[in-house]
XYZ file of C-alpha atoms in Angstrom:
399
model
C 1.132 25.577 12.915
C 1.657 23.491 16.046
C -1.851 23.385 17.501
C -3.775 20.138 17.134
C -7.501 20.362 17.705
C -9.346 17.613 19.523
C -10.513 15.060 16.970
C -14.203 14.748 16.264
C -15.848 11.369 15.760
C -13.881 9.577 13.045
C -15.535 9.625 9.627
C -15.873 6.503 7.529
C -12.713 5.806 5.552
C -12.907 5.169 1.798
C -12.498 1.590 0.602
C -9.512 2.408 -1.606
C -7.299 2.797 1.495
C -6.819 -0.991 1.587
C -4.910 -0.861 -1.718
C -1.137 -0.392 -2.036
C 0.653 2.967 -1.888
C 2.240 2.975 -5.344
C 4.180 6.190 -4.757
C 5.830 5.480 -1.406
C 9.612 5.873 -1.267
C 9.947 2.322 0.095
C 8.700 0.895 -3.232
C 10.870 3.262 -5.293
C 8.649 6.316 -5.617
C 10.543 9.582 -6.048
C 10.026 13.256 -6.821
C 11.934 14.113 -10.001
C 10.974 17.794 -10.278
C 9.601 20.591 -8.084
C 9.205 24.281 -8.845
C 10.133 25.359 -5.326
C 11.253 23.709 -2.075
C 12.103 26.691 0.108
C 10.820 25.577 3.511
C 10.703 21.788 3.018
C 11.656 19.469 0.114
C 9.058 17.705 -2.013
C 10.639 14.279 -1.410
C 9.033 14.329 2.061
C 5.666 13.747 0.363
C 6.555 10.094 -0.227
C 7.905 9.138 3.207
C 6.433 5.967 4.655
C 6.331 7.317 8.224
C 3.445 9.538 9.379
C 4.259 13.258 9.522
C 5.622 14.714 12.748
C 5.886 18.205 14.201
C 8.828 19.517 16.218
C 8.009 22.933 17.664
C 11.633 23.920 18.246
C 12.954 22.828 14.821
C 14.038 25.606 12.458
C 16.407 25.798 9.490
C 18.187 28.821 8.045
C 15.227 29.132 5.659
C 12.477 29.131 8.301
C 10.323 26.661 10.211
C 11.213 23.001 9.632
C 8.182 21.083 8.385
C 7.762 17.386 7.665
C 6.307 17.711 4.181
C 6.651 19.801 1.038
C 6.367 23.530 1.611
C 7.102 26.293 -0.874
C 7.784 29.968 -0.227
C 4.946 32.496 -0.294
C 4.683 33.082 -4.031
C 5.309 36.651 -5.206
C 5.523 35.902 -8.939
C 2.911 34.741 -11.512
C 1.988 31.061 -11.660
C 1.667 28.266 -9.085
C 3.847 25.522 -7.620
C 3.888 21.933 -8.822
C 6.003 18.793 -8.807
C 6.418 15.592 -10.834
C 6.353 12.216 -9.051
C 7.607 8.960 -10.538
C 5.632 6.060 -9.075
C 7.633 3.221 -7.578
C 5.081 0.740 -8.941
C 3.197 1.710 -12.120
C -0.436 0.678 -12.100
C -4.099 1.562 -11.805
C -4.893 4.325 -9.293
C -8.083 4.146 -7.231
C -7.640 7.083 -4.868
C -5.440 9.622 -3.090
C -4.899 10.817 0.454
C -3.530 14.368 0.364
C -2.402 14.725 3.980
C -1.924 18.257 5.335
C -0.947 17.208 8.885
C 0.479 20.101 10.934
C 0.101 22.574 8.061
C -2.535 24.613 9.870
C -1.749 28.156 8.748
C 0.374 27.325 5.773
C -1.345 24.496 3.888
C -1.983 24.700 0.163
C -5.547 26.005 -0.333
C -6.205 24.032 -3.531
C -4.654 21.174 -5.501
C -5.165 19.168 -8.669
C -3.504 15.926 -9.809
C -2.687 14.851 -13.356
C -1.339 11.531 -14.624
C 1.002 10.353 -17.352
C 2.200 7.007 -18.686
C 5.775 7.312 -19.920
C 7.671 4.436 -21.482
C 11.177 5.817 -21.097
C 13.245 6.530 -17.984
C 13.441 10.290 -17.531
C 16.957 11.792 -17.609
C 16.543 14.061 -14.576
C 15.978 13.696 -10.865
C 16.425 15.650 -7.642
C 19.351 14.731 -5.426
C 20.328 15.693 -1.873
C 18.645 18.100 0.511
C 16.719 20.606 -1.596
C 15.568 22.829 1.277
C 15.885 26.486 0.274
C 16.092 25.676 -3.430
C 13.962 26.221 -6.534
C 13.983 24.774 -10.034
C 16.673 26.214 -12.306
C 16.001 27.512 -15.806
C 17.564 24.370 -17.288
C 15.361 22.131 -15.109
C 12.278 24.098 -16.129
C 13.233 23.690 -19.793
C 13.832 19.952 -19.424
C 10.552 19.247 -17.646
C 8.621 21.371 -20.146
C 9.350 18.699 -22.776
C 7.061 16.298 -20.894
C 4.015 18.431 -21.651
C 2.699 17.541 -18.190
C 0.339 20.529 -18.159
C -1.922 18.646 -20.605
C -1.800 15.232 -18.911
C -5.236 13.768 -18.055
C -6.693 15.088 -14.822
C -7.365 12.538 -12.083
C -8.368 15.122 -9.467
C -9.767 18.429 -10.688
C -8.982 21.633 -8.794
C -10.169 20.866 -5.258
C -10.009 22.625 -1.916
C -7.851 21.190 0.861
C -8.635 21.244 4.550
C -5.909 22.386 6.983
C -3.714 20.016 8.952
C -5.732 19.593 12.155
C -6.121 15.971 13.224
C -9.858 15.849 12.477
C -9.608 17.070 8.884
C -6.024 16.659 7.634
C -6.752 13.621 5.439
C -8.178 14.895 2.160
C -9.459 11.825 0.296
C -10.092 11.766 -3.450
C -11.589 8.719 -5.195
C -10.395 8.183 -8.753
C -12.037 6.532 -11.768
C -9.268 6.154 -14.335
C -8.808 2.920 -16.269
C -5.335 3.557 -17.704
C -1.914 2.590 -16.375
C -0.053 5.436 -14.661
C 3.708 5.845 -14.235
C 3.981 9.541 -13.273
C 1.912 12.177 -11.485
C 1.865 15.949 -11.587
C 0.751 17.424 -8.238
C -0.322 21.061 -8.560
C -0.590 23.408 -5.562
C -2.636 26.587 -6.009
C -0.925 28.895 -5.614
C 1.633 27.695 -3.019
C 1.849 26.347 0.540
C 2.455 22.995 2.187
C 1.370 19.343 2.017
C 2.688 16.707 4.432
C 2.166 13.454 2.500
C 0.719 12.168 -0.762
C -0.552 8.581 -0.643
C -1.287 7.018 -4.042
C -3.578 4.031 -3.515
C -3.900 1.527 -6.322
C -2.953 -1.834 -7.811
C 0.327 -2.485 -9.590
C 0.324 -3.592 -13.223
C 3.102 -5.788 -14.546
C 3.731 -6.708 -18.170
C 3.208 -10.452 -17.846
C 3.931 -11.090 -21.522
C 7.637 -10.932 -20.708
C 7.374 -13.565 -17.945
C 8.007 -17.167 -18.934
C 5.419 -19.735 -17.879
C 8.397 -21.758 -16.619
C 9.612 -18.963 -14.331
C 8.689 -18.908 -10.650
C 7.592 -15.465 -9.432
C 6.017 -14.125 -6.251
C 2.427 -14.063 -7.465
C 1.132 -11.935 -4.573
C 3.889 -9.276 -4.452
C 2.618 -5.703 -4.767
C 5.122 -5.121 -7.585
C 3.420 -7.960 -9.482
C -0.098 -6.646 -8.923
C -1.048 -8.458 -5.714
C -3.551 -6.604 -3.537
C -5.337 -7.023 -0.203
C -9.112 -7.191 -0.620
C -10.249 -7.706 2.963
C -9.227 -8.540 6.511
C -10.659 -9.151 9.961
C -8.435 -6.816 11.999
C -5.516 -4.445 11.413
C -5.116 -2.780 14.789
C -1.339 -2.308 14.669
C -0.472 -2.866 10.995
C -2.274 -3.357 7.670
C -2.149 -6.755 5.884
C -0.991 -5.048 2.653
C 2.395 -4.591 4.339
C 2.991 -8.342 3.993
C 3.338 -8.124 0.198
C 5.848 -5.266 0.298
C 9.423 -5.274 -0.957
C 12.245 -7.054 0.862
C 12.097 -8.047 4.508
C 10.202 -5.839 6.926
C 12.062 -2.901 8.466
C 10.261 -3.325 11.809
C 6.968 -4.528 13.281
C 5.107 -1.516 11.851
C 6.073 -2.806 8.392
C 3.968 -5.955 8.815
C 0.427 -7.078 9.648
C -0.435 -7.146 13.337
C -3.816 -7.591 14.980
C -5.098 -6.750 18.439
C -5.106 -9.483 21.095
C -8.317 -11.485 20.815
C -10.506 -11.204 23.885
C -12.212 -14.582 23.334
C -9.104 -16.625 24.189
C -9.580 -19.180 27.005
C -8.348 -18.094 30.411
C -6.021 -21.108 30.356
C -4.591 -22.154 27.014
C -4.276 -25.768 25.917
C -2.518 -27.346 22.921
C -3.043 -30.441 20.786
C -0.490 -33.193 20.109
C 1.366 -30.978 17.622
C 1.647 -28.142 20.124
C -0.914 -25.977 18.300
C -3.073 -23.973 20.676
C -6.769 -24.843 20.769
C -8.530 -21.484 20.564
C -11.991 -20.555 19.230
C -11.056 -17.454 17.243
C -8.732 -16.460 14.434
C -7.837 -13.498 12.207
C -7.670 -13.461 8.411
C -6.554 -11.464 5.381
C -7.537 -12.042 1.738
C -5.377 -11.270 -1.299
C -5.954 -11.329 -5.028
C -2.886 -12.594 -6.876
C -1.295 -10.301 -9.452
C -1.846 -13.094 -11.971
C -3.592 -16.477 -11.731
C -1.021 -19.140 -11.092
C 0.031 -22.492 -9.731
C 1.633 -21.969 -6.318
C 4.604 -24.230 -5.694
C 6.069 -22.812 -2.468
C 5.091 -20.445 0.342
C 7.023 -18.252 2.782
C 5.517 -16.915 6.007
C 7.935 -14.531 7.715
C 7.504 -13.476 11.373
C 10.567 -11.206 11.271
C 10.568 -8.775 14.268
C 7.545 -10.467 15.848
C 9.286 -12.078 18.820
C 6.715 -11.819 21.619
C 3.644 -11.304 19.475
C 3.877 -13.828 16.628
C 0.815 -16.019 15.883
C 0.752 -19.490 17.386
C -0.151 -21.052 14.032
C -1.362 -20.285 10.544
C -3.073 -21.938 7.607
C -3.605 -20.769 4.041
C -6.638 -21.315 1.826
C -7.048 -20.589 -1.882
C -9.715 -20.446 -4.563
C -10.393 -19.386 -8.145
C -12.850 -16.538 -8.650
C -14.229 -14.598 -11.586
C -14.546 -10.794 -11.137
C -18.269 -11.271 -10.486
C -17.618 -13.890 -7.806
C -14.965 -11.654 -6.237
C -17.490 -8.809 -5.933
C -19.957 -11.167 -4.212
C -17.280 -12.327 -1.770
C -16.312 -8.759 -0.915
C -19.936 -7.895 -0.115
C -20.215 -10.975 2.116
C -16.860 -10.283 3.820
C -15.425 -13.443 2.281
C -17.876 -15.800 3.959
C -17.640 -18.224 1.055
C -17.641 -21.979 0.621
C -15.197 -21.732 -2.271
C -12.037 -21.862 -0.139
C -9.821 -24.948 -0.334
C -6.854 -25.729 1.919
C -3.514 -24.792 0.372
C -1.352 -25.076 3.506
C -2.872 -26.913 6.495
C -2.324 -25.571 10.044
C 1.347 -25.011 10.819
C 2.989 -24.133 14.137
C 4.889 -20.832 13.864
C 8.107 -19.593 15.461
C 9.128 -16.062 16.409
C 11.338 -13.910 14.160
C 11.672 -16.657 11.542
C 11.070 -17.389 7.840
C 8.859 -20.476 7.487
C 9.151 -22.338 4.153
C 6.415 -24.630 2.852
C 7.011 -26.679 -0.300
C 5.305 -29.419 -2.255
C 5.264 -31.717 0.769
C 3.027 -29.275 2.671
C 0.953 -27.820 -0.186
C -2.394 -29.511 -0.805
C -3.507 -27.906 -4.093
C -2.143 -28.788 -7.514
C -4.228 -26.452 -9.682
C -4.008 -22.713 -10.439
C -5.745 -20.189 -8.169
C -6.565 -16.466 -8.172
C -7.107 -15.639 -4.472
C -5.654 -16.703 -1.121
C -6.703 -16.279 2.499
C -4.086 -16.276 5.249
C -5.537 -17.287 8.626
C -3.636 -16.851 11.890
C -4.526 -18.319 15.284
C -5.372 -16.733 17.560
C -3.839 -13.315 16.732
C -0.459 -11.591 16.377
C 1.803 -10.361 13.617
C 3.354 -11.527 10.340
C 5.799 -9.378 8.410
C 5.838 -10.945 4.936
C 3.899 -13.456 2.825
C 5.449 -14.847 -0.363
C 3.589 -17.124 -2.787
C 6.015 -18.477 -5.348
C 4.601 -20.051 -8.472
C 4.129 -19.910 -12.218
C 1.551 -17.706 -13.944
C -1.163 -19.460 -15.936
C -3.618 -17.978 -18.482
C -6.870 -16.924 -16.855
C -8.932 -18.989 -19.307
C -6.923 -22.099 -18.411
C -7.365 -21.316 -14.705
C -11.160 -21.118 -15.104
C -11.235 -24.331 -17.143
C -9.288 -26.094 -14.398
C -11.733 -24.680 -11.843
C -14.681 -26.216 -13.687
C -12.962 -29.618 -13.814
C -12.128 -29.428 -10.093
C -15.655 -28.440 -9.120
C -17.155 -31.254 -11.191
C -15.199 -33.785 -9.105
C -16.500 -32.436 -5.775
């Protein structure tokens, strides 16, 4: 279980990995049922942190593992669990991570999906190591009829948890909103993590057009569509819940190697450098942005020198073109001009700084020359997409 083979040349990662993890415990994801949790509880599947292995760690039930591991099944059937997503939405793919499960991983899995309107009356509390579902829990979960939920991933073989093959990726084509998942293991075994990559879906009909909301938040359907560099942290972290827990919970790039040997600044104190880094987001709903927050929380010696924000309005067809061109588009307009940044600080930009007065669908955050930002908030009011496009046509006609 402990051995880690030398990694082969890294394979290309699927595009859906840039989307949000809708099942992570940090956004409210939780396991509400599991048939068996003898060696390790199912709630570990949704941890934000990467799996770890401690060779000397044992419990009274056997080897401690950082994942979900069931006992060796000696009765008919197979093991499975029910996961309630923290953010309901459209799912584009899964990473079924078997890290460190090298002689005890689940040989096969399948994943089914449900969309439930009501809050379910049961959940799993406390440390469930060494436990299994009771008869009453089995009876309660049977009422869901989860065995007939639509299948997102058909029965598929998993690779063991060596570093060169532990990430089992599954692309999904499913156009319906999902609130719950059923993860089936055949027949038993262990899985370290389940990452559920997708885009949140909010019911915008209940949101007043006079109410300011964070239009780019992952809970409101915001999503990262591209970036220049994510060496230490992915840009999608910036639209997560609350303030960042640490630097790993933000976006951080590598140090740019094209910086001048001696740095110089302009009259405002902004460094004059040739390069920059960028990240593009689609808003959860088109809207008129009225205020912006750029938070460098935890980034004390590695915050960017400055930032600026651009915005535009795109149709789905135009978005696809921009993705293929890596966002090299002339459609961007300045929303927030260059601003000097401070370490470990929330920067607020209001109407005095904002340069656009029409609704937009996409934004691009640009940092100079490099560094880290923990959170990006774009407060504004949602506008109908048809009205946003009409405004776009009027704006373009004036240019």
